[in-house]
Tab-separated table of C-alpha atoms and ligand atoms in Angstrom:
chain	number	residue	atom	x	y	z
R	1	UNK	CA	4.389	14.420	20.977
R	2	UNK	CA	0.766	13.641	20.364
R	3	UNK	CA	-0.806	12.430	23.680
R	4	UNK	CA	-2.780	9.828	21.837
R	5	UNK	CA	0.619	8.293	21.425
R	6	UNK	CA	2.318	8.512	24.543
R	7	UNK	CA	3.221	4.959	26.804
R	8	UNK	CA	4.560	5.971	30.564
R	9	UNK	CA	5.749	4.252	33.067
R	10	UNK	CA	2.663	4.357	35.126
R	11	UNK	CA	1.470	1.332	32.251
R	12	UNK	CA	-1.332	3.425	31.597
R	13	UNK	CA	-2.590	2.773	27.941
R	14	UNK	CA	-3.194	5.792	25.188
R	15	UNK	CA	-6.575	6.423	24.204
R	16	UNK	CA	-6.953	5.037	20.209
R	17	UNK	CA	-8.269	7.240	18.279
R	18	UNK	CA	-10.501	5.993	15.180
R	19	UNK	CA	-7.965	6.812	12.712
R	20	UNK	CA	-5.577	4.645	14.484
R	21	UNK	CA	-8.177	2.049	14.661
R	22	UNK	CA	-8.994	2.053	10.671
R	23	UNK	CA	-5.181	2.508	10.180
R	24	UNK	CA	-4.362	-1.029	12.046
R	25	UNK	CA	-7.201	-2.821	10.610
R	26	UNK	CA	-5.754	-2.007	7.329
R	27	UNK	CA	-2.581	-3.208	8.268
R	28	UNK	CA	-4.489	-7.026	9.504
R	29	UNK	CA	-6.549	-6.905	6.768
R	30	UNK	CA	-3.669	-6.523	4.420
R	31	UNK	CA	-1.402	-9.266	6.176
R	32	UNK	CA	-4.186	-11.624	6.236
R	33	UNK	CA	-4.629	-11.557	2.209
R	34	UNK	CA	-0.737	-11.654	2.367
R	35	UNK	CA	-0.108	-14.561	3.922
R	36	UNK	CA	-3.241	-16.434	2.464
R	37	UNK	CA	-2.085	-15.389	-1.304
R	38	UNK	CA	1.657	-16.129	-0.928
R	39	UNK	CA	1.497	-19.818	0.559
R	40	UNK	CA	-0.820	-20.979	-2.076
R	41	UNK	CA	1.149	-23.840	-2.819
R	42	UNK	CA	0.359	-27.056	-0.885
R	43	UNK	CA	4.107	-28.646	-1.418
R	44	UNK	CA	6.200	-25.654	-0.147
R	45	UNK	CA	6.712	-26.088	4.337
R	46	UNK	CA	8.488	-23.165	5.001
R	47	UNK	CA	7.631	-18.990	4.320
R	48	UNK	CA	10.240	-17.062	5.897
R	49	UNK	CA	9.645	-13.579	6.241
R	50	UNK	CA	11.123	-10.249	8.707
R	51	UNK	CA	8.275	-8.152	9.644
R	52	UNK	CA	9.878	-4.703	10.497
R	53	UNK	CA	7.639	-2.202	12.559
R	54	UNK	CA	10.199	0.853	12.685
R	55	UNK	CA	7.944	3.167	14.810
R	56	UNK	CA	6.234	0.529	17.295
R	57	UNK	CA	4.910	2.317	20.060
R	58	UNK	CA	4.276	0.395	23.176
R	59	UNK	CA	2.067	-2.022	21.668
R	60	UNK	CA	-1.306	-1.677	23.287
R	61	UNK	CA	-4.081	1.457	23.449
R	62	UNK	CA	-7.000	1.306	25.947
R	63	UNK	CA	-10.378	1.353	24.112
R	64	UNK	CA	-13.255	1.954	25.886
R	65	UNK	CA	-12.879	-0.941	28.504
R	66	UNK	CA	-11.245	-3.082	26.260
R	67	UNK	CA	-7.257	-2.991	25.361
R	68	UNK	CA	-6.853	-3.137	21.949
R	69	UNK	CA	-3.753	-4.402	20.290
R	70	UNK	CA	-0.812	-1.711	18.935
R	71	UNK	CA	1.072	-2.454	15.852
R	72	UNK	CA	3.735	-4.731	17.091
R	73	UNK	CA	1.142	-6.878	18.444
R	74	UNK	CA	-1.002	-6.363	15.048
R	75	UNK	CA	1.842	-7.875	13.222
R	76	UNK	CA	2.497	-11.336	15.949
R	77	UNK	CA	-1.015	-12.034	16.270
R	78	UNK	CA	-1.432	-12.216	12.040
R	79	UNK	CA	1.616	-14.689	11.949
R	80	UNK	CA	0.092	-16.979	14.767
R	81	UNK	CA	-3.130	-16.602	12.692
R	82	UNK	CA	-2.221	-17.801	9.408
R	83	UNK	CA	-0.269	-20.326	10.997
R	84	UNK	CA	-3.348	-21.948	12.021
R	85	UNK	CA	-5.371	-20.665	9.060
R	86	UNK	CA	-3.196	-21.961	6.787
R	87	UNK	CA	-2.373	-25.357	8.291
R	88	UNK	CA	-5.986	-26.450	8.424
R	89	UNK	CA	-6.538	-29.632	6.046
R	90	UNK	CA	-2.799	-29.592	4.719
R	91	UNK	CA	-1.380	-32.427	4.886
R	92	UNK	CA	2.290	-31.471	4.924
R	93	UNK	CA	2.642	-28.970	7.896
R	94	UNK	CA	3.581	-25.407	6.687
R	95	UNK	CA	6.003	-23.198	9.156
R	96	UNK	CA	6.290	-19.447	8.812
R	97	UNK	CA	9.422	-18.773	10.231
R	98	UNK	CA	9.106	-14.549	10.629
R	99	UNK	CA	11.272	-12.458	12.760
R	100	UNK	CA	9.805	-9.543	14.040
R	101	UNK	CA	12.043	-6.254	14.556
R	102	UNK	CA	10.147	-3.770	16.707
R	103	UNK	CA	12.393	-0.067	16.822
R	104	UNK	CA	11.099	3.008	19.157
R	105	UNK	CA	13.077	5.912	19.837
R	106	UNK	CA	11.767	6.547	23.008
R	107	UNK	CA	12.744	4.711	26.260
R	108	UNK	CA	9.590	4.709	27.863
R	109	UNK	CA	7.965	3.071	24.945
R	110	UNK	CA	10.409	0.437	24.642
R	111	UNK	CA	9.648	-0.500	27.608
R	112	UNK	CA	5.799	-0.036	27.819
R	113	UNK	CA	6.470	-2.975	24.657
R	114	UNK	CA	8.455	-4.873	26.609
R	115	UNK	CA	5.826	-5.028	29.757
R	116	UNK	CA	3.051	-5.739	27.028
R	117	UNK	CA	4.854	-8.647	25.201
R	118	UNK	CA	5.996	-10.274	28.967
R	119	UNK	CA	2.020	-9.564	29.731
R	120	UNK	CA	1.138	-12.078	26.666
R	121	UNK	CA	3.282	-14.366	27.443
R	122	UNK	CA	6.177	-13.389	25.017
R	123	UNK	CA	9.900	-14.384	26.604
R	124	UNK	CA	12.112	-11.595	27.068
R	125	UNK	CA	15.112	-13.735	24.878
R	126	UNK	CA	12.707	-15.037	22.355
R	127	UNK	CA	14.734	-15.570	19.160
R	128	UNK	CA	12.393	-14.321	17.144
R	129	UNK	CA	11.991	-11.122	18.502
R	130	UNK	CA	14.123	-8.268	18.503
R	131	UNK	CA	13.271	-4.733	20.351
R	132	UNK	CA	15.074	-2.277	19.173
R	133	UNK	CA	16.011	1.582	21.428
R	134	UNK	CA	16.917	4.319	19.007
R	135	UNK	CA	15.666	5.845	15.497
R	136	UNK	CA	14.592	3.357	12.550
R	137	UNK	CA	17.218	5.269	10.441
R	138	UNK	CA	19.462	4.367	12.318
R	139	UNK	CA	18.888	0.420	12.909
R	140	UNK	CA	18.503	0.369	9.414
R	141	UNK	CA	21.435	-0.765	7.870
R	142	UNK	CA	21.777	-3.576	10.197
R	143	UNK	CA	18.411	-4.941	9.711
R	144	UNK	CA	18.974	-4.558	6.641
R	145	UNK	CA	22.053	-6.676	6.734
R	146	UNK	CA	19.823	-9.990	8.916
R	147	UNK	CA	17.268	-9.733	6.772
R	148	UNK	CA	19.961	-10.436	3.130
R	149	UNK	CA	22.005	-12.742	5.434
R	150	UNK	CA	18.530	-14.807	6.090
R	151	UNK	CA	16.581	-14.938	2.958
R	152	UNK	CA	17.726	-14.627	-0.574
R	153	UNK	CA	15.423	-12.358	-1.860
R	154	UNK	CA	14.960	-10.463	0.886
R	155	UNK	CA	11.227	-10.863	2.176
R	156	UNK	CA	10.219	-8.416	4.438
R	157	UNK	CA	7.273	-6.095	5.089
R	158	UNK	CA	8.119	-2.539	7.006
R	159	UNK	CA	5.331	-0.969	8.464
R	160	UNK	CA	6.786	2.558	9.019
R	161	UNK	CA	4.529	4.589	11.218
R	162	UNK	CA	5.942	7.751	11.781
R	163	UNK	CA	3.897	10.933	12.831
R	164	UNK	CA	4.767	13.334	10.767
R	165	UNK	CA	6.967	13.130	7.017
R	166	UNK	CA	10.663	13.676	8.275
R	167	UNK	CA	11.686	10.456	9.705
R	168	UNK	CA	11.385	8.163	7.084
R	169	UNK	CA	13.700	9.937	4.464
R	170	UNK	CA	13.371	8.534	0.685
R	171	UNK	CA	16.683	7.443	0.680
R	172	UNK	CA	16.371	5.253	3.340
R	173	UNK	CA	12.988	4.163	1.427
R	174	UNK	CA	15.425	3.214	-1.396
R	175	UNK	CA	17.856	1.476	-0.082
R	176	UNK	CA	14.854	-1.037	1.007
R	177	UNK	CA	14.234	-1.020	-2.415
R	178	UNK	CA	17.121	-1.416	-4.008
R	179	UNK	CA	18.389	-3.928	-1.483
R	180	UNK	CA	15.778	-6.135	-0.936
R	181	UNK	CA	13.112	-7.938	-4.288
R	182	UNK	CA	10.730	-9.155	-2.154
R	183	UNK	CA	10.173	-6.029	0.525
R	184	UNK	CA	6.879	-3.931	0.893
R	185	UNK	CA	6.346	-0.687	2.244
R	186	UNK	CA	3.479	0.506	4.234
R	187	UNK	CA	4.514	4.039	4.965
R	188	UNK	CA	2.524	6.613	7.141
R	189	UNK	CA	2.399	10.067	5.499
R	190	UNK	CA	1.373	12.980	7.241
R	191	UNK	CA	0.749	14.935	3.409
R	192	UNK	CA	-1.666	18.100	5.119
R	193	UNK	CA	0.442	18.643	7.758
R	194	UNK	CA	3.553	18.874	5.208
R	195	UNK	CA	1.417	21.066	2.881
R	196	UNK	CA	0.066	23.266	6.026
R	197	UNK	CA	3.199	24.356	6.772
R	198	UNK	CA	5.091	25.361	3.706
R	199	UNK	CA	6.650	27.928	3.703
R	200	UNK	CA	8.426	29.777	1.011
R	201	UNK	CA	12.177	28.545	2.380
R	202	UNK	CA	10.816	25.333	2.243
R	203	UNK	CA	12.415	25.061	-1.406
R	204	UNK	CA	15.803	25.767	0.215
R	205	UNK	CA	15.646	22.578	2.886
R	206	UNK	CA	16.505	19.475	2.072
R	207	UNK	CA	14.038	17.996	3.780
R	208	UNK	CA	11.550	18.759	1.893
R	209	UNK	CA	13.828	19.013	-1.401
R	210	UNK	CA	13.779	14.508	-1.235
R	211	UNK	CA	10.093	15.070	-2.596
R	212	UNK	CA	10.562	16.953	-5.283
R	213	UNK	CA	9.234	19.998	-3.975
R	214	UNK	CA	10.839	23.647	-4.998
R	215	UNK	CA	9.903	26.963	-5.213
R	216	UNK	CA	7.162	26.525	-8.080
R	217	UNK	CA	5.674	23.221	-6.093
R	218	UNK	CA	5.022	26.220	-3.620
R	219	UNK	CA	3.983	28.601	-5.735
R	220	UNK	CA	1.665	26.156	-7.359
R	221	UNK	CA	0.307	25.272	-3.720
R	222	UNK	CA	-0.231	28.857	-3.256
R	223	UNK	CA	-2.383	29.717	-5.462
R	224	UNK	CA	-4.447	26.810	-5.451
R	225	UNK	CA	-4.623	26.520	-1.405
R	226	UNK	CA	-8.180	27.863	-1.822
R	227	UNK	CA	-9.496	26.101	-4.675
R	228	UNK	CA	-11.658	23.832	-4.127
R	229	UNK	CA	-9.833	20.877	-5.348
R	230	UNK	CA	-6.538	22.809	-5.458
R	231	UNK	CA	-5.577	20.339	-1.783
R	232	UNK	CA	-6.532	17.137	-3.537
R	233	UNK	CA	-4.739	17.934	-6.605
R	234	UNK	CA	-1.588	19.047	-4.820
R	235	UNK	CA	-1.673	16.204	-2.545
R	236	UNK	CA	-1.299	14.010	-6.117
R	237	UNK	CA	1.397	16.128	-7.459
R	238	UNK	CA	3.504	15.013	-3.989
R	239	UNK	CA	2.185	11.637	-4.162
R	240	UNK	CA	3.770	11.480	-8.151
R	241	UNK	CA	7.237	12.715	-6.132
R	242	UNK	CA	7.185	10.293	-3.446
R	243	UNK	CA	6.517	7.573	-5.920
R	244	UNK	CA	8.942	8.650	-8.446
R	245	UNK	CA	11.445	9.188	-5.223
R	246	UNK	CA	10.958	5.901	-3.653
R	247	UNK	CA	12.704	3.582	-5.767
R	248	UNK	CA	9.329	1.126	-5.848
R	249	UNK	CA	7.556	0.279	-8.796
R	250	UNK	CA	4.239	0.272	-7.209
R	251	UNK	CA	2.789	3.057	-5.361
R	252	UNK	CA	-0.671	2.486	-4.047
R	253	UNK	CA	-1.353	6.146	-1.816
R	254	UNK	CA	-4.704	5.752	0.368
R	255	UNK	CA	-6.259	8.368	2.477
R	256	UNK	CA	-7.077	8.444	6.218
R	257	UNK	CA	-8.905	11.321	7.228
R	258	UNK	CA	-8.288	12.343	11.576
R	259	UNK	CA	-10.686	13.932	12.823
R	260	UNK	CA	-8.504	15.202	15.728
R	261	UNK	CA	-6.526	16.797	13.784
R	262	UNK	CA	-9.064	17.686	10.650
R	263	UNK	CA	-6.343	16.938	8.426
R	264	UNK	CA	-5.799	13.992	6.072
R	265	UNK	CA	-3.005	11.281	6.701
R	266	UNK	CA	-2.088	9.193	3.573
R	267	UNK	CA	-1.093	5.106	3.831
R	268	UNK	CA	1.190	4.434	1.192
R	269	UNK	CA	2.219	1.045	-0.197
R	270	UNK	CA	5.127	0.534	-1.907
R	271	UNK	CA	6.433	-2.759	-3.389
R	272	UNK	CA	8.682	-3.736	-6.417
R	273	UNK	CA	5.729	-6.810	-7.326
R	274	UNK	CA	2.270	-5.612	-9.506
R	275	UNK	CA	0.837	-9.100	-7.344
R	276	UNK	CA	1.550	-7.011	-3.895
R	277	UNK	CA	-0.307	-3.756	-4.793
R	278	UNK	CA	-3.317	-6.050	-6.104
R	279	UNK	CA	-3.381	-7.437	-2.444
R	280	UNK	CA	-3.099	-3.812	-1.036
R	281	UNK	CA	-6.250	-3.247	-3.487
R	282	UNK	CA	-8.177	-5.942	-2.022
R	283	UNK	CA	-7.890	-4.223	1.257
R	284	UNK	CA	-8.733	-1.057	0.130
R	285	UNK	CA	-12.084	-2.586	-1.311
R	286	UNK	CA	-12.635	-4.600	1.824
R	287	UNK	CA	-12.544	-1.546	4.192
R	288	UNK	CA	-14.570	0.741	1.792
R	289	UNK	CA	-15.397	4.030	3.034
R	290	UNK	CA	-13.014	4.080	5.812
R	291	UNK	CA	-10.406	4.944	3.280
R	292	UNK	CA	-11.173	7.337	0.451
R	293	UNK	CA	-8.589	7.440	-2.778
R	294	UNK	CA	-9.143	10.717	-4.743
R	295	UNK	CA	-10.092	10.607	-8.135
R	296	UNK	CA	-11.253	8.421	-10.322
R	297	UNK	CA	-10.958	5.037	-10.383
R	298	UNK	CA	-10.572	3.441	-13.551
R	299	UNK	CA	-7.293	4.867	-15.146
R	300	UNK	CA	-5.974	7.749	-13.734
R	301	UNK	CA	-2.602	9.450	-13.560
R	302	UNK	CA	-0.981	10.973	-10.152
R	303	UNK	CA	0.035	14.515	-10.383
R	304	UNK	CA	-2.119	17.086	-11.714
R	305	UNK	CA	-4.832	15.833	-13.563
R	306	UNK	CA	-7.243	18.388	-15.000
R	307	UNK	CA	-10.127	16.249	-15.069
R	308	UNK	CA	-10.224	16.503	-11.347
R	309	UNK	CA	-10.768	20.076	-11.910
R	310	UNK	CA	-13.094	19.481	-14.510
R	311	UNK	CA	-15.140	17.257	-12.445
R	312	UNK	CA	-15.113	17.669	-8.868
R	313	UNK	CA	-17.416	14.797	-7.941
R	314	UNK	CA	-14.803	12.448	-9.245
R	315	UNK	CA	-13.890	11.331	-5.426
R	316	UNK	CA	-13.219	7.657	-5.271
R	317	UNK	CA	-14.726	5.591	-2.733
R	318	UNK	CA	-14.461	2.145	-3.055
R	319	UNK	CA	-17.821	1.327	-2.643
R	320	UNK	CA	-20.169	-0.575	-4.540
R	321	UNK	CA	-21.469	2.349	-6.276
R	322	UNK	CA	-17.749	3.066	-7.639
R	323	UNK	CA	-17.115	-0.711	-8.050
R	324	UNK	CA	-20.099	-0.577	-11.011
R	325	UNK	CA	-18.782	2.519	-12.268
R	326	UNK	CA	-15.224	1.278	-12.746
R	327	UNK	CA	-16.249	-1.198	-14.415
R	328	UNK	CA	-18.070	0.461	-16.858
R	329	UNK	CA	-15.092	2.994	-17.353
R	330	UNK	CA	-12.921	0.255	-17.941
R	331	UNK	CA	-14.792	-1.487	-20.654
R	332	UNK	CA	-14.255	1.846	-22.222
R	333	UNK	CA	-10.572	3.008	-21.174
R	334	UNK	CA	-9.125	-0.553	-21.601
R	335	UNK	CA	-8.871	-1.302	-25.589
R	336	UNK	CA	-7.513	1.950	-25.982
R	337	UNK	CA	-4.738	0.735	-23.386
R	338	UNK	CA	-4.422	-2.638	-25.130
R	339	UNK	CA	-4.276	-1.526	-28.487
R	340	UNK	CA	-1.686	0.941	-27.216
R	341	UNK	CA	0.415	-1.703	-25.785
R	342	UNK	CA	0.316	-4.388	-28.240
R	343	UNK	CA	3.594	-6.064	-29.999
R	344	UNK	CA	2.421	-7.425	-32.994
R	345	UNK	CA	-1.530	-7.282	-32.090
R	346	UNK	CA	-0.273	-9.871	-29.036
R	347	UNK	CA	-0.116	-8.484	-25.593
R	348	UNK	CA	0.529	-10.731	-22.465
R	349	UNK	CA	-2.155	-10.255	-19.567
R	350	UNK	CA	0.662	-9.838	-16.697
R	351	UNK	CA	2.255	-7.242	-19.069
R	352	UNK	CA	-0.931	-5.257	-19.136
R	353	UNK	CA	-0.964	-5.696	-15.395
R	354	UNK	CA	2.057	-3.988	-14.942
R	355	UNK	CA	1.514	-1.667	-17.497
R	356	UNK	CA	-1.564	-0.206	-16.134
R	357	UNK	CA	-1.246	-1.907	-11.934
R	358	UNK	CA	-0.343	1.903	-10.730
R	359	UNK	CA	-3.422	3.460	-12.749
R	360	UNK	CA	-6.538	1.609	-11.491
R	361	UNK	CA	-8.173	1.203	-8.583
R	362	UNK	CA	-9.302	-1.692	-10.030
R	363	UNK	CA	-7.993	-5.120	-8.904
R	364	UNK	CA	-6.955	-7.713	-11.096
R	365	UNK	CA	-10.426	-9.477	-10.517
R	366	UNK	CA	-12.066	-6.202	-12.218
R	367	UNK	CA	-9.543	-6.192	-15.272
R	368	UNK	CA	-9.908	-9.771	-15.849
R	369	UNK	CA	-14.081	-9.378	-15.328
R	370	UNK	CA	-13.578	-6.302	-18.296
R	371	UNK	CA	-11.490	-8.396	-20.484
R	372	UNK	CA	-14.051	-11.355	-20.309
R	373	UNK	CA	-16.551	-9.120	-21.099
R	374	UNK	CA	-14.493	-7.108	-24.220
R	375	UNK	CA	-13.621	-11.258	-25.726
R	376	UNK	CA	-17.765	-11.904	-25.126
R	377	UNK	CA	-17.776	-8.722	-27.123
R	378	UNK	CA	-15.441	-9.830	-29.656
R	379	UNK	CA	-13.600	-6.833	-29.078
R	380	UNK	CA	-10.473	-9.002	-27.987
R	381	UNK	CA	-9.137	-13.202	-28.421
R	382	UNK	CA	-7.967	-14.645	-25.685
R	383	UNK	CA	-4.932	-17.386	-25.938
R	384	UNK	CA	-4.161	-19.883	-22.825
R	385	UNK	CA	-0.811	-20.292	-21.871
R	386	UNK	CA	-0.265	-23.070	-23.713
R	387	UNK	CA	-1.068	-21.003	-27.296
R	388	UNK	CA	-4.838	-22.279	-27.748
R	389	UNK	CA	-7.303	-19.704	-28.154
R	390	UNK	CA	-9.261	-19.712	-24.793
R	391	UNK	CA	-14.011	-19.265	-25.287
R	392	UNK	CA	-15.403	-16.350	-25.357
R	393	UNK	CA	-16.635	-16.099	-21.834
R	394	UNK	CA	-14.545	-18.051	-20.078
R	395	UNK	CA	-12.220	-16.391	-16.453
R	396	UNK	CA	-9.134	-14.604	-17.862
R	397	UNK	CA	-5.776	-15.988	-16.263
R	398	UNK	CA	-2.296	-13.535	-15.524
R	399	UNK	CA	-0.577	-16.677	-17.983
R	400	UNK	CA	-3.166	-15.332	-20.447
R	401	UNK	CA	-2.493	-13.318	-23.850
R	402	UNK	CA	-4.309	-10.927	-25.709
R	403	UNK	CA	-4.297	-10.973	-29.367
R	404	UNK	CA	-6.008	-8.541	-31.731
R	405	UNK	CA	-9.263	-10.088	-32.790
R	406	UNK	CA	-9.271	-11.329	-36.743
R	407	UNK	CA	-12.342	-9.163	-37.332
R	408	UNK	CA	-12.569	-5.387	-36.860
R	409	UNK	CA	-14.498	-4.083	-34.355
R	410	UNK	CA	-15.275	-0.728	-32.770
R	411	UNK	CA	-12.560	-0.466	-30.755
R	412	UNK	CA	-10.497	-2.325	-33.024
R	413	UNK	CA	-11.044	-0.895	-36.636
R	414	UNK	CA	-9.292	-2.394	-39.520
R	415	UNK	CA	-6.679	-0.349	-40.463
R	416	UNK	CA	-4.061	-2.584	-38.117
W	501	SAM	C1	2.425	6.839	15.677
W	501	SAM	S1	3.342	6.169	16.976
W	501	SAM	C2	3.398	4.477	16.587
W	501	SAM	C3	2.150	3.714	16.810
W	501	SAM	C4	2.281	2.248	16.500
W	501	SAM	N1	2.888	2.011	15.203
W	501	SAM	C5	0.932	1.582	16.532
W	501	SAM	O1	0.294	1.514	15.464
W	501	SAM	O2	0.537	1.089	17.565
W	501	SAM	C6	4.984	6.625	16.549
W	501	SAM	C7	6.063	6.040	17.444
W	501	SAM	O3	7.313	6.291	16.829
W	501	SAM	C8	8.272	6.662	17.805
W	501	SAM	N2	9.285	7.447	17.076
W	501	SAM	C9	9.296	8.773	16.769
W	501	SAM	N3	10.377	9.066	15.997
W	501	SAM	C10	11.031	7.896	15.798
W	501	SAM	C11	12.188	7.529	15.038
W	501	SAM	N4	12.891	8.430	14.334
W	501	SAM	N5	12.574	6.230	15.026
W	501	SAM	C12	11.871	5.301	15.721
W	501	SAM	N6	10.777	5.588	16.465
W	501	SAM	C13	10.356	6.866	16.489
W	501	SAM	C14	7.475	7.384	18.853
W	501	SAM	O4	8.120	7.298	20.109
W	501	SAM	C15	6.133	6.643	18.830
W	501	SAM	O5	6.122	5.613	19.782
């Protein structure tokens, strides 16, 4: 096991490495917009939610002098944060009830957790807790079963932070999925160290089989290995198989580069819900360089994509730099989309949304921005939800619809 991840009994604390660090900030950052974008209602009193953390470690890492929260703790302190953030000024109360299910397969660590959540004043029977002994796999089905029993549709986030790839298999992945509306996936993915070690038997093994990879996936890997985007354009094809695999709509893959290990982790969020993998977005932007998504930005396929080969400074970075250049790329790529996608020259805004939420870095902020921008241009009209045609000019809306605009344009030429 990787000593940066090891909890003894002697309660001394694992180093964190900066990966780590960048990898749990995500993980706050992203339940922070969470919570703040799914009570937006002032009437509703109650959000209840299971927070899963299926590979929890022993919830703390020394830092320098300072201890510096682990996962489980990451997840707690963002509840008891929004709590307070979210009550302030509202005059009806709001209570989010979450229970939190913490699994480790390793004894010591359970404990180590245990000692930390005593340490902050956390009751050993406290009902909203539950620390699990044994592999996530295996607990599954019966957290599974609380969280259907609790909440209709099933609202649940699992952060699933394994080391490697092998023990989070994509059917357990789908039965989430399948089970459960309202659950997100953030899934650790350890995509170099899979590549790194394939071998040509590797076709044979299931194991490796669940994400789509055979003997011409290998092949393929082979002969690129040396290329000098042949990694990043293999690490897409598996990141098209783990999507396709998962059983979730959305697939947002991120990448963490470890410099320990000089290898590339990915983040992956998964959800059923276009709104969730904006959030995700939102992060991503937020922590900038810290994460880098490969490619371009604007619309882009996973899998092989030959313009990555064509242009090999197409690296994505999410900083401001890309932010202007997205935006320019989408004014370009988008009427092509929309004219694509239109039903009778009428295509609904959250349509085109879904439609296009797994191709863009860009958040739904950036399309609306480009779609203001293409109805200043009179490339498109814009109707409100209730049916009235909305100014040129004026902030876009999900409720929105785009309609083909009465006279032809560049984009929009007259022959439809
Ligand atoms: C990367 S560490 C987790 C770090 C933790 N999530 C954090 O951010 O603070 C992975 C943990 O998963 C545990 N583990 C390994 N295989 C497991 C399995 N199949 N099921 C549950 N836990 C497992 C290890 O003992 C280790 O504590």
């Amino acid at each position: 096991m990787a000593t940066n991840f090891i909890w003894g009994p002697d309660g001394n604390l694992p180093r964190i490495e900066e990966h780590t660090k960048r990898k749990l900030d995500v993980l706050k950052n992203y339940l922070d917009v969470y919570f703040d974008t799914v009570v937006r209602n002032p009437a509703q009193d109650r959000l209840n939610i299971t927070l899963v953390d299926g590979f929890s470690g022993g919830g703390a890492y020394s830092d320098g002098n300072d201890t510096r929260a682990g996962s489980p703790l990451v997840l707690l302190n963002a509840v008891e944060e929004a709590t307070v953030r979210l009550n302030e000024g509202r005059a009806k109360p709001l209570e989010i009830n979450a229970r939190f299910i913490f699994v480790d397969d390793e004894r010591e660590h359970v404990a180590a957790l245990k000692r930390e959540l005593r340490g902050r004043g956390y009751k050993e029977n406290d009902p909203r807790i539950s620390v699990l002994e044994g592999k996530f796999v295996e607990h599954l089905p019966t957290i599974m079963a609380e969280i259907m029993q609790n909440q209709r549709k099933g609202r649940s986030i699992f952060f699933l932070d394994q080391f490697g790839y092998s023990d989070v298999p994509m059917s357990a992945i789908q039965t989430i999925f399948t089970a459960l509306d309202r659950a997100e996936v953030v899934l650790n993915f350890a995509i170099d160290s899979l590549l790194n070690y394939l071998q040509d038997a590797s076709a044979e093994l299931p194991l490796y089989q669940q994400f789509g990879i055979d003997s011409r996936f290998i092949a393929d890997w082979r002969q690129r290995k040396d290329e000098n985007m042949g990694r990043a354009l293999t690490q897409r094809a598996l990141m098209a198989h783990i999507h396709a695999k998962s059983g979730a709509k959305f697939f947002t893959p991120f990448m963490l580069w470890s410099r320990t290990d000089n290898r590339w982790m990915m983040l992956a969020h998964l959800s059923q819900h276009q709104a969730a993998r904006d959030k995700m977005l939102s992060v991503h932007w937020q922590e900038q360089n810290s994460f880098t998504h490969i490619g371009s930005g604007s619309l882009f396929s996973l899998g092989y994509d030959t313009r990555l080969i064509e242009s090999c400074d197409s690296l994505f970075n999410f900083s401001e730099i890309d932010r202007t250049k997205l935006n320019t790329e989408l004014v370009n790529a988008l009427p092509a989309e929309v004219h694509q996608m239109m039903e009778n020259g009428q295509l609904d805004v959250a349509r085109l949304l879904d439609e296009i939420g797994n191709r863009t870095a860009g958040t739904n902020d950036d399309i609306f921005q480009v779609l203001s921008e293409l109805a200043q241009a009179r490339e498109l009209e814009v109707l409100s939800a209730n049916g009235t045609p909305k100014r040129a000019g004026t902030r876009i809306s999900i409720k929105d619809r785009l309609i083909r605009p009465s006279q032809p344009t560049l984009f929009f030429p007259s022959r439809w």
